[in-house]
CSV table of C-alpha atoms and ligand atoms in Angstrom, one decimal:
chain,number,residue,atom,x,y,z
X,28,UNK,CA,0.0,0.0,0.0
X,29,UNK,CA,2.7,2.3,1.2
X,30,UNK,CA,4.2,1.9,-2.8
X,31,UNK,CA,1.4,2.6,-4.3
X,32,UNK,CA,0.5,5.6,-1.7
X,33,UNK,CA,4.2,7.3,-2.8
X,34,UNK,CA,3.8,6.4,-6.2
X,35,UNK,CA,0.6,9.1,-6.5
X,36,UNK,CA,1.2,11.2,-3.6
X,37,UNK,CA,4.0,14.7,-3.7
X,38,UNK,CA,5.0,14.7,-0.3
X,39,UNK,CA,6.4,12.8,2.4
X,40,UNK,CA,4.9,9.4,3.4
X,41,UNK,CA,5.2,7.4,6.9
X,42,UNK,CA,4.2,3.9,7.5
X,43,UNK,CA,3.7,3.9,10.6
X,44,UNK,CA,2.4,0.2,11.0
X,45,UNK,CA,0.9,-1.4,8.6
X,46,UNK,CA,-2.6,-0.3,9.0
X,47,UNK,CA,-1.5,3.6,9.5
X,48,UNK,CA,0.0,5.2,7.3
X,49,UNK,CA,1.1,9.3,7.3
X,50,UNK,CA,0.7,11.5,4.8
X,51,UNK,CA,2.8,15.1,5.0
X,52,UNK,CA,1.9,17.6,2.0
X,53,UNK,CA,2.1,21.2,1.2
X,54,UNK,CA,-1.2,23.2,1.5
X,55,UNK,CA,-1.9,23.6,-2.2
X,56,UNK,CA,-1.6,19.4,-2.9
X,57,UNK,CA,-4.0,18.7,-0.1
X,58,UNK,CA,-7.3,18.2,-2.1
X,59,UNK,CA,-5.1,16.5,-5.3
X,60,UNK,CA,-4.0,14.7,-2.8
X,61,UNK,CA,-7.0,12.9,-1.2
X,62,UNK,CA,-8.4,13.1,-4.8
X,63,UNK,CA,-5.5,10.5,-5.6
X,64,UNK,CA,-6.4,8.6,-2.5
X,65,UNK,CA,-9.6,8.5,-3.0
X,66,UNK,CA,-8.9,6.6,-6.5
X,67,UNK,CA,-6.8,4.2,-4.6
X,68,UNK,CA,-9.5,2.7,-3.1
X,69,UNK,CA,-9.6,5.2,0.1
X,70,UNK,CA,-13.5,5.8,-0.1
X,71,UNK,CA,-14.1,7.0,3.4
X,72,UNK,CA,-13.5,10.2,4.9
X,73,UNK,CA,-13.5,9.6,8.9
X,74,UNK,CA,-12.1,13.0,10.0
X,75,UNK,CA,-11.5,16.1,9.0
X,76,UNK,CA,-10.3,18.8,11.8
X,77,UNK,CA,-7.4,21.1,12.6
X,78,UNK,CA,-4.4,21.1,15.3
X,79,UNK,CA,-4.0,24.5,16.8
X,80,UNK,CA,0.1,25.0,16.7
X,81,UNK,CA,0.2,28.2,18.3
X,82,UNK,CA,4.2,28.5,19.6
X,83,UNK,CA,4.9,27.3,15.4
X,84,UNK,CA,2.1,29.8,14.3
X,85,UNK,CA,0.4,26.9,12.3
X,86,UNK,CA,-2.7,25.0,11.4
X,87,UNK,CA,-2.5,21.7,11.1
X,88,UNK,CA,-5.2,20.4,9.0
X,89,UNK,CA,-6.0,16.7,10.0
X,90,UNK,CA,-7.8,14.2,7.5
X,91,UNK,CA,-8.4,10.6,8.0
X,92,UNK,CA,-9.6,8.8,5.1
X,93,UNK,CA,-10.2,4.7,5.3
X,94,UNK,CA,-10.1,1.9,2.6
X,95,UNK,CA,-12.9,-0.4,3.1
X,96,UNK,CA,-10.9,-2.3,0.7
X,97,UNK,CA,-7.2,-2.9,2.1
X,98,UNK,CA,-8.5,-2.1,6.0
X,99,UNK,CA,-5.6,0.8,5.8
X,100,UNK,CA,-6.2,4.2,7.4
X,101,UNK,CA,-4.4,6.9,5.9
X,102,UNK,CA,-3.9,10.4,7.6
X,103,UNK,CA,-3.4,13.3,5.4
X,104,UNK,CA,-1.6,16.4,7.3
X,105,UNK,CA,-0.7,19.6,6.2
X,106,UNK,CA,0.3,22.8,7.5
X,107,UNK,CA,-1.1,26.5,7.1
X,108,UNK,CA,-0.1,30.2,8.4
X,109,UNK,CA,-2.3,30.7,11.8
X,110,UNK,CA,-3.1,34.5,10.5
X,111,UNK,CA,-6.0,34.6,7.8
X,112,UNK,CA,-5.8,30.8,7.8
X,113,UNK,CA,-7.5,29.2,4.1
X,114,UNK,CA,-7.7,26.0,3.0
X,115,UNK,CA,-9.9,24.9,0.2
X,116,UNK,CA,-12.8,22.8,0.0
X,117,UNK,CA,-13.3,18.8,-0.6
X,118,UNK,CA,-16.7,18.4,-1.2
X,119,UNK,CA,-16.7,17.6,-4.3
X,120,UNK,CA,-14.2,14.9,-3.3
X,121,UNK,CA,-16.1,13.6,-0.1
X,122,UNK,CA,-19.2,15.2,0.2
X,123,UNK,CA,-19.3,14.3,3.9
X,124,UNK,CA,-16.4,17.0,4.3
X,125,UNK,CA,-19.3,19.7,4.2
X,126,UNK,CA,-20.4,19.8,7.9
X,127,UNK,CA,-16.7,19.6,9.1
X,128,UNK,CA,-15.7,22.6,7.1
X,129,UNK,CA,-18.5,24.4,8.4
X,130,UNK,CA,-17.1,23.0,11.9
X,131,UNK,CA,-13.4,24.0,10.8
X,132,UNK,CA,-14.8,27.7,10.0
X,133,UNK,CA,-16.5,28.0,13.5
X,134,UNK,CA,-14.3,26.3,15.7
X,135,UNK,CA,-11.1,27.3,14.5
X,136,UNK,CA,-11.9,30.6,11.9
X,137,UNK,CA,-10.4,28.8,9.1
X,138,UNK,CA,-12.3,29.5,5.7
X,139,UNK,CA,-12.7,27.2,3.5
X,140,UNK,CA,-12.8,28.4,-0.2
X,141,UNK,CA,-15.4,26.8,-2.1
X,142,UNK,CA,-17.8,25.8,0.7
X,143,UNK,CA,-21.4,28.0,0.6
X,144,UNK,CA,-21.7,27.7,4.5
X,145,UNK,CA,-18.2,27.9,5.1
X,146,UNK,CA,-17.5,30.7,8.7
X,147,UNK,CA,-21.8,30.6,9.0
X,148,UNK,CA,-22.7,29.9,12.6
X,149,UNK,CA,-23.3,26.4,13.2
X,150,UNK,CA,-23.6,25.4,16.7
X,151,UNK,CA,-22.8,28.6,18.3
X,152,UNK,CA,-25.3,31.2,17.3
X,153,UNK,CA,-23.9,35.3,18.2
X,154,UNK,CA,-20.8,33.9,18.6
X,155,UNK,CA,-18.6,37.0,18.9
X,156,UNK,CA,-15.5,36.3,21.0
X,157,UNK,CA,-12.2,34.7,19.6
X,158,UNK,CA,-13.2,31.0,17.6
X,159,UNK,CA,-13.4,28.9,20.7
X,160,UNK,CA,-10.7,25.8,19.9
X,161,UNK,CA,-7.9,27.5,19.3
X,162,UNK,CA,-5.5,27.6,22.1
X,163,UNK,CA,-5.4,31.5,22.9
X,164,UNK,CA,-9.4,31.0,24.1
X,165,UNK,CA,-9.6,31.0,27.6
X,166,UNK,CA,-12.5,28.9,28.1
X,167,UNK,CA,-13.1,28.7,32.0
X,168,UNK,CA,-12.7,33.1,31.7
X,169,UNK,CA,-15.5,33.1,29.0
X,170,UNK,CA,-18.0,31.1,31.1
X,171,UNK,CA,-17.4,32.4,33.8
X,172,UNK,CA,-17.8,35.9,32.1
X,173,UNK,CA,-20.9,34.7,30.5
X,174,UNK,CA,-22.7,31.9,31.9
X,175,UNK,CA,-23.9,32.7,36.0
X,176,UNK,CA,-23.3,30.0,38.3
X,177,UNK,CA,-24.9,29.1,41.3
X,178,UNK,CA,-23.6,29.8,44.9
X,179,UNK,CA,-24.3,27.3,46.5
X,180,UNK,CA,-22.5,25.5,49.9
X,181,UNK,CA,-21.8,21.5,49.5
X,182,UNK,CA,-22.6,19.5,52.7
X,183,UNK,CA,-21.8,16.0,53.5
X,184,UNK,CA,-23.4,13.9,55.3
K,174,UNK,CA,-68.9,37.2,46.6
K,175,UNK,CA,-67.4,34.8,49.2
K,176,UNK,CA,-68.6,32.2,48.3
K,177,UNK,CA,-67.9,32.5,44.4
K,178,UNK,CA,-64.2,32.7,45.4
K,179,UNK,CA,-64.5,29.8,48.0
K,180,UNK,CA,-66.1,27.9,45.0
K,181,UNK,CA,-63.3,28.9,42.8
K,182,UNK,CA,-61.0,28.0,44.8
K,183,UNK,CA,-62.5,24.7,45.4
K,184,UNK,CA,-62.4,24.1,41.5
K,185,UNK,CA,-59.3,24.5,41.3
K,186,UNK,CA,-58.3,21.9,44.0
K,187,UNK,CA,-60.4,19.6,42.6
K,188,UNK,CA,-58.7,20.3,39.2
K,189,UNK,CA,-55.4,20.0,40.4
K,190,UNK,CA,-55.8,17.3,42.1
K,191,UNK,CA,-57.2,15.5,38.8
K,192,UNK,CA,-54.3,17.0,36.9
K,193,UNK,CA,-51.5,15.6,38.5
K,194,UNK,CA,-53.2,11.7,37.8
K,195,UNK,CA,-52.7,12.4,34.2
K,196,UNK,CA,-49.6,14.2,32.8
K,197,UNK,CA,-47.8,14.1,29.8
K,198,UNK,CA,-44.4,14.9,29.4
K,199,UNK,CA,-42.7,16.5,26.3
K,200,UNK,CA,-38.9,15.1,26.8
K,201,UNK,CA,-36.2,17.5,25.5
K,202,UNK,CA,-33.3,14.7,24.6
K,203,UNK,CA,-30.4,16.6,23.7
K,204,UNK,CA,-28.2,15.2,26.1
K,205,UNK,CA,-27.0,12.1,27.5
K,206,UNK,CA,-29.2,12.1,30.3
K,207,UNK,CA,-31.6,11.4,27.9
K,208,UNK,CA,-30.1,7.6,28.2
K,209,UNK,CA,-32.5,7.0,31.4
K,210,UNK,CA,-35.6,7.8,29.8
K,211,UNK,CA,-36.4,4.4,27.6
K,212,UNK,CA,-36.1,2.4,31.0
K,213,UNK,CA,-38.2,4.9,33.0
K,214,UNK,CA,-41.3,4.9,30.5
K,215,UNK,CA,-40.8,1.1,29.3
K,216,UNK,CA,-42.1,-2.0,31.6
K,217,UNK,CA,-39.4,-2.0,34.0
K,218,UNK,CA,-39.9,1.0,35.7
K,219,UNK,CA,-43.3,2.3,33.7
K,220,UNK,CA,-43.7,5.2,34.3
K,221,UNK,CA,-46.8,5.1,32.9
K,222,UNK,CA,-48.6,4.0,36.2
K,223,UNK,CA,-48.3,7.1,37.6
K,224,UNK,CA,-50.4,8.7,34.5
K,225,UNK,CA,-47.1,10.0,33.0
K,226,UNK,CA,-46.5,9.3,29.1
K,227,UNK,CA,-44.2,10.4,26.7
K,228,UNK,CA,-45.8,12.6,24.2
K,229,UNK,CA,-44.9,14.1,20.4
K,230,UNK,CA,-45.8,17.6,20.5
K,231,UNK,CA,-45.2,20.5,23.0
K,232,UNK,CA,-49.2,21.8,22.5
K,233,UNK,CA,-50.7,19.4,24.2
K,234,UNK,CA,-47.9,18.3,27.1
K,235,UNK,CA,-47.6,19.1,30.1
K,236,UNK,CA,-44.1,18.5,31.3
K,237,UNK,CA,-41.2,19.5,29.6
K,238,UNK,CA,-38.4,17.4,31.2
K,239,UNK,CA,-34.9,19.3,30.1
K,240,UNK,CA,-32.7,15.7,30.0
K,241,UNK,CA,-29.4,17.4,30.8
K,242,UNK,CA,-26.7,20.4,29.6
K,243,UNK,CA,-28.3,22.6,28.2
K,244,UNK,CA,-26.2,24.8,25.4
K,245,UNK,CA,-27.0,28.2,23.3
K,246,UNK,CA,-27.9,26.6,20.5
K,247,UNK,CA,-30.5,24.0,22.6
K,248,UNK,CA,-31.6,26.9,24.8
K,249,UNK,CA,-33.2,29.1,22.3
K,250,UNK,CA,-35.4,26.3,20.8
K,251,UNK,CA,-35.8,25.2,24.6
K,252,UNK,CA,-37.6,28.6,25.1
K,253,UNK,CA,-39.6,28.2,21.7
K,254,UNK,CA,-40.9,25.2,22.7
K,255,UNK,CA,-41.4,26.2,26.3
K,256,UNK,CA,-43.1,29.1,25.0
K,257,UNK,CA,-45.4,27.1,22.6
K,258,UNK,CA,-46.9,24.6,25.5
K,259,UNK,CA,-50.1,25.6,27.1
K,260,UNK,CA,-50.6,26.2,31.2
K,261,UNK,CA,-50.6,24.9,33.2
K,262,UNK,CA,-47.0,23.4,32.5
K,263,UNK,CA,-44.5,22.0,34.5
K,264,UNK,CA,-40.7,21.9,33.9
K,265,UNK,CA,-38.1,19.5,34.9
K,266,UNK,CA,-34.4,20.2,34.9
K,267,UNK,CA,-33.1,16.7,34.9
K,268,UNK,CA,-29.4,16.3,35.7
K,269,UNK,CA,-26.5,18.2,37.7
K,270,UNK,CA,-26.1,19.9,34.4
K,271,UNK,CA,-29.3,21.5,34.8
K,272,UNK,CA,-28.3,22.8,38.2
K,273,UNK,CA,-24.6,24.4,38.1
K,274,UNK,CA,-23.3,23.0,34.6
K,275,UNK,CA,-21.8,20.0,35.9
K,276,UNK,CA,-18.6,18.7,34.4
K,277,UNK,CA,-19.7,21.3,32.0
K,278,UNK,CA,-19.0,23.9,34.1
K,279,UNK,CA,-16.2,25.5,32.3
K,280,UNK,CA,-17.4,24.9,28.7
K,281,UNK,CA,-18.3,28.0,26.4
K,282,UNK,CA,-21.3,26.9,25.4
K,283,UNK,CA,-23.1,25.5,28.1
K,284,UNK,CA,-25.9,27.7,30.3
K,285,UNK,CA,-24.9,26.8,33.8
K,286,UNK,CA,-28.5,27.7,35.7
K,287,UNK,CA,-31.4,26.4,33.9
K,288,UNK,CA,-33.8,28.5,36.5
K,289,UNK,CA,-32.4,31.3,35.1
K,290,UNK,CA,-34.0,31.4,31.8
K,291,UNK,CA,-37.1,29.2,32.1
K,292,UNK,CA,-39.1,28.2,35.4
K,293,UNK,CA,-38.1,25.0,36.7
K,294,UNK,CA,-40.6,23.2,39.6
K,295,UNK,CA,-38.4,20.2,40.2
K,296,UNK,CA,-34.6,19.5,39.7
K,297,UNK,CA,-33.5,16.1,39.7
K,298,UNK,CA,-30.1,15.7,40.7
K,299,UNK,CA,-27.5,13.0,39.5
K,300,UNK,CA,-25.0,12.0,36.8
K,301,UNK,CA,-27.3,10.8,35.3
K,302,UNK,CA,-30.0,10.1,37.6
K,303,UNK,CA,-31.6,6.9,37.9
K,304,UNK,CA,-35.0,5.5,36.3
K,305,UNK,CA,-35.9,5.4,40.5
K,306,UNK,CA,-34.4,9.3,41.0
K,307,UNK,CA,-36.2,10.4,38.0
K,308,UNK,CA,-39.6,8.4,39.0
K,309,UNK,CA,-38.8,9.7,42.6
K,310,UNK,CA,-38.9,13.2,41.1
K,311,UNK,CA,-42.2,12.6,39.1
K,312,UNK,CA,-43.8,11.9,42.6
K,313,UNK,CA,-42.3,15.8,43.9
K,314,UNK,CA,-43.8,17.1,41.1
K,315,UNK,CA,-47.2,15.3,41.6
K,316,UNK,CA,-47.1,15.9,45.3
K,317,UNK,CA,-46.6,20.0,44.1
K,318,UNK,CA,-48.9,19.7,41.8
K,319,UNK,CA,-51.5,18.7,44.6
K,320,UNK,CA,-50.7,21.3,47.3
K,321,UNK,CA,-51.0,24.0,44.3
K,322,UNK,CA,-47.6,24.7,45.1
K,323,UNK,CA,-45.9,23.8,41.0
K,324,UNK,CA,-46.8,27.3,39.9
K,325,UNK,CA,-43.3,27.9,37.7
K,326,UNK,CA,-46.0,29.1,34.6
K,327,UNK,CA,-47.9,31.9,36.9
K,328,UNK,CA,-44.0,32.6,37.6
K,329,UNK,CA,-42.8,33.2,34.3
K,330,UNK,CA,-46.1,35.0,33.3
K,331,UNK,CA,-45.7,37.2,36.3
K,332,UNK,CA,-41.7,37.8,36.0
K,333,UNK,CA,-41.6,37.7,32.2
K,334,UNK,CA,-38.4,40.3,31.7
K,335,UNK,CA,-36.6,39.0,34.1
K,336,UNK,CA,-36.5,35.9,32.2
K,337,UNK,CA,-36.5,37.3,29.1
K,338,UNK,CA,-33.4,39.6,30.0
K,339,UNK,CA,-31.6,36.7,31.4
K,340,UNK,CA,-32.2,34.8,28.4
K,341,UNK,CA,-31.2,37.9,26.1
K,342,UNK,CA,-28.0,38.4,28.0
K,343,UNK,CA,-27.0,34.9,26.5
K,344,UNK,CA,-28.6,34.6,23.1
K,345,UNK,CA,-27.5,38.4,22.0
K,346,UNK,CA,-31.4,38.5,21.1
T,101,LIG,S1,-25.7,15.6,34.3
T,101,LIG,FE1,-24.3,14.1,33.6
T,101,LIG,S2,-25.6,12.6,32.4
T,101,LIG,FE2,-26.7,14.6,32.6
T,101,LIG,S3,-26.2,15.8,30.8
T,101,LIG,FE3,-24.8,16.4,32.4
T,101,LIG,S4,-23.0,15.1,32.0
T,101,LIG,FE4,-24.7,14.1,30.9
């Protein structure tokens, strides 16, 4: 699998162990690069999410696409600048990628070119503090801002 | 004049004490509390024998049992619906979520007071509670129901901006 994988892929591969093998590539052969998976029998997209590298100033975008086939898993990285971050769409790759953009647009603020919903609010509606997974987000500060709590004394008994 | 209001009054005893033999209860599942409810309405536990059933639409229920966190998203269709049910209504938070956010208590999504926002006449507590916690709390809500004392509806009629600015605060209505 691993051949065939470096045969079609620019970039860097890792076997890892048999059943896991890693993909490094530059930002702009991302989506040629799942596209050539994809022909390789790699029909499933499992994940698709981002690693907040904030001491490198980086993205890393994460996908994880399976062959139902060969039982391989195949994780597809790449990096991209942490200011204005833009990757672009796969949907017309995996069409399952849609909702996970949309997630990668909310959660992180990374736009993704070519998707119609891409930075709309999905889950958090008047969102208007910093995108909440990236690592600068102090999330205990916001809810406590935010969100009352209840002051209450605990007894045991 | 007296004796209209004693009569009145006597109604609505009588009614509330027929009301709380037959409630139906509009389950809001968005979390994993949500996990104890097939055992509490199925044969096991049936809750069914204390007149409670599970019902489709929030017109005609009763109860709206909130089954755990509750977020911003949830929360504004939590009001629609609460909003949409007719009194007399009841409202149960369901959960230590409900109460002070639970292990969600730092999250940046998650409402950490459900009382806050909409009227709630009887928490029960646990992670997740039991089928016999949750039944338990059915029979505090019946018990309320009887003395007159579940009146969380009059309260939200009668304190409606406070609600509605607490819920505001939150949603950036
Ligand atoms: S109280 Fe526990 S079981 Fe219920 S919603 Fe919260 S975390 Fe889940």
């Amino acid at each position: 699998m691993v051949e065939e994988i470096k045969r079609v892929v620019v970039g860097e591969v890792v076997e890892k162990r048999p059943q896991r093998i890693i993909v490094k590539v530059e930002k702009e052969n991302f989506a040629s690069t799942l596209n050539a998976l994809k022909a390789l029998s790699f029909n499933r997209l499992n994940l698709l999410t981002a690693v907040d590298f904030i001491k490198e100033n980086q993205f890393e975008i994460v996908a994880l696409v399976y062959s139902d086939e060969k039982k391989v898993m195949t994780i597809v990285k790449t990096r991209i600048p942490r200011d204005n971050p833009e990757i672009e769409t796969l949907i017309h790759i995996y069409p399952n990628a849609f909702k996970y953009e949309v997630e990668l647009g909310e959660m992180f603020g990374i736009r993704v070119i070519g998707n119609p919903d891409s930075m709309k609010p999905f889950v958090l509606e008047g969102w208007g503090d910093l995108p909440p997974l990236r690592k600068d987000f102090d999330s205990i500060k916001y809810a406590t801002e935010h969100y009352e709590s209840r002051n209450v004394e605990v007894k045991y008994d | 004049m007296e004796l209209q209001e004693t009569l009145e009054e006597g109604y609505v005893e009588i009614l509330d004490h027929l009301r709380k033999r037959s409630l139906w209860m509009l389950q809001y599942c968005t979390a994993c509390g949500a996990m104890e409810i097939p055992p509490t309405i199925t044969s096991r536990f049936d809750a069914e024998r204390f007149g409670i059933a599970p019902f489709v639409t929030s017109r005609q229920s009763d109860i709206l049992l909130v089954t755990g966190y509750v977020n911003i998203k949830t929360l504004r269709r939590l009001i629609t619906v609460y909003e949409q049910m007719l009194p007399p209504k009841y409202v149960i938070g369901f959960g230590s979520c409900t109460i002070n956010g639970g292990i969600y208590w730092d999250s940046y999504a998650i409402v950490k007071r459900l009382d806050l926002y909409l009227p709630v006449d009887v928490y029960i507590a646990g992670c997740m509670p039991t089928p016999m916690a949750v039944l338990e709390g059915f029979r505090t809500l019946m018990k309320l129901i009887d003395e007159g004392k579940a009146n969380g509806w009059k309260k939200y009629q009668e304190n409606y901006e406070y609600y509605k600015e607490n819920q505001r605060k939150v949603l950036k209505w």
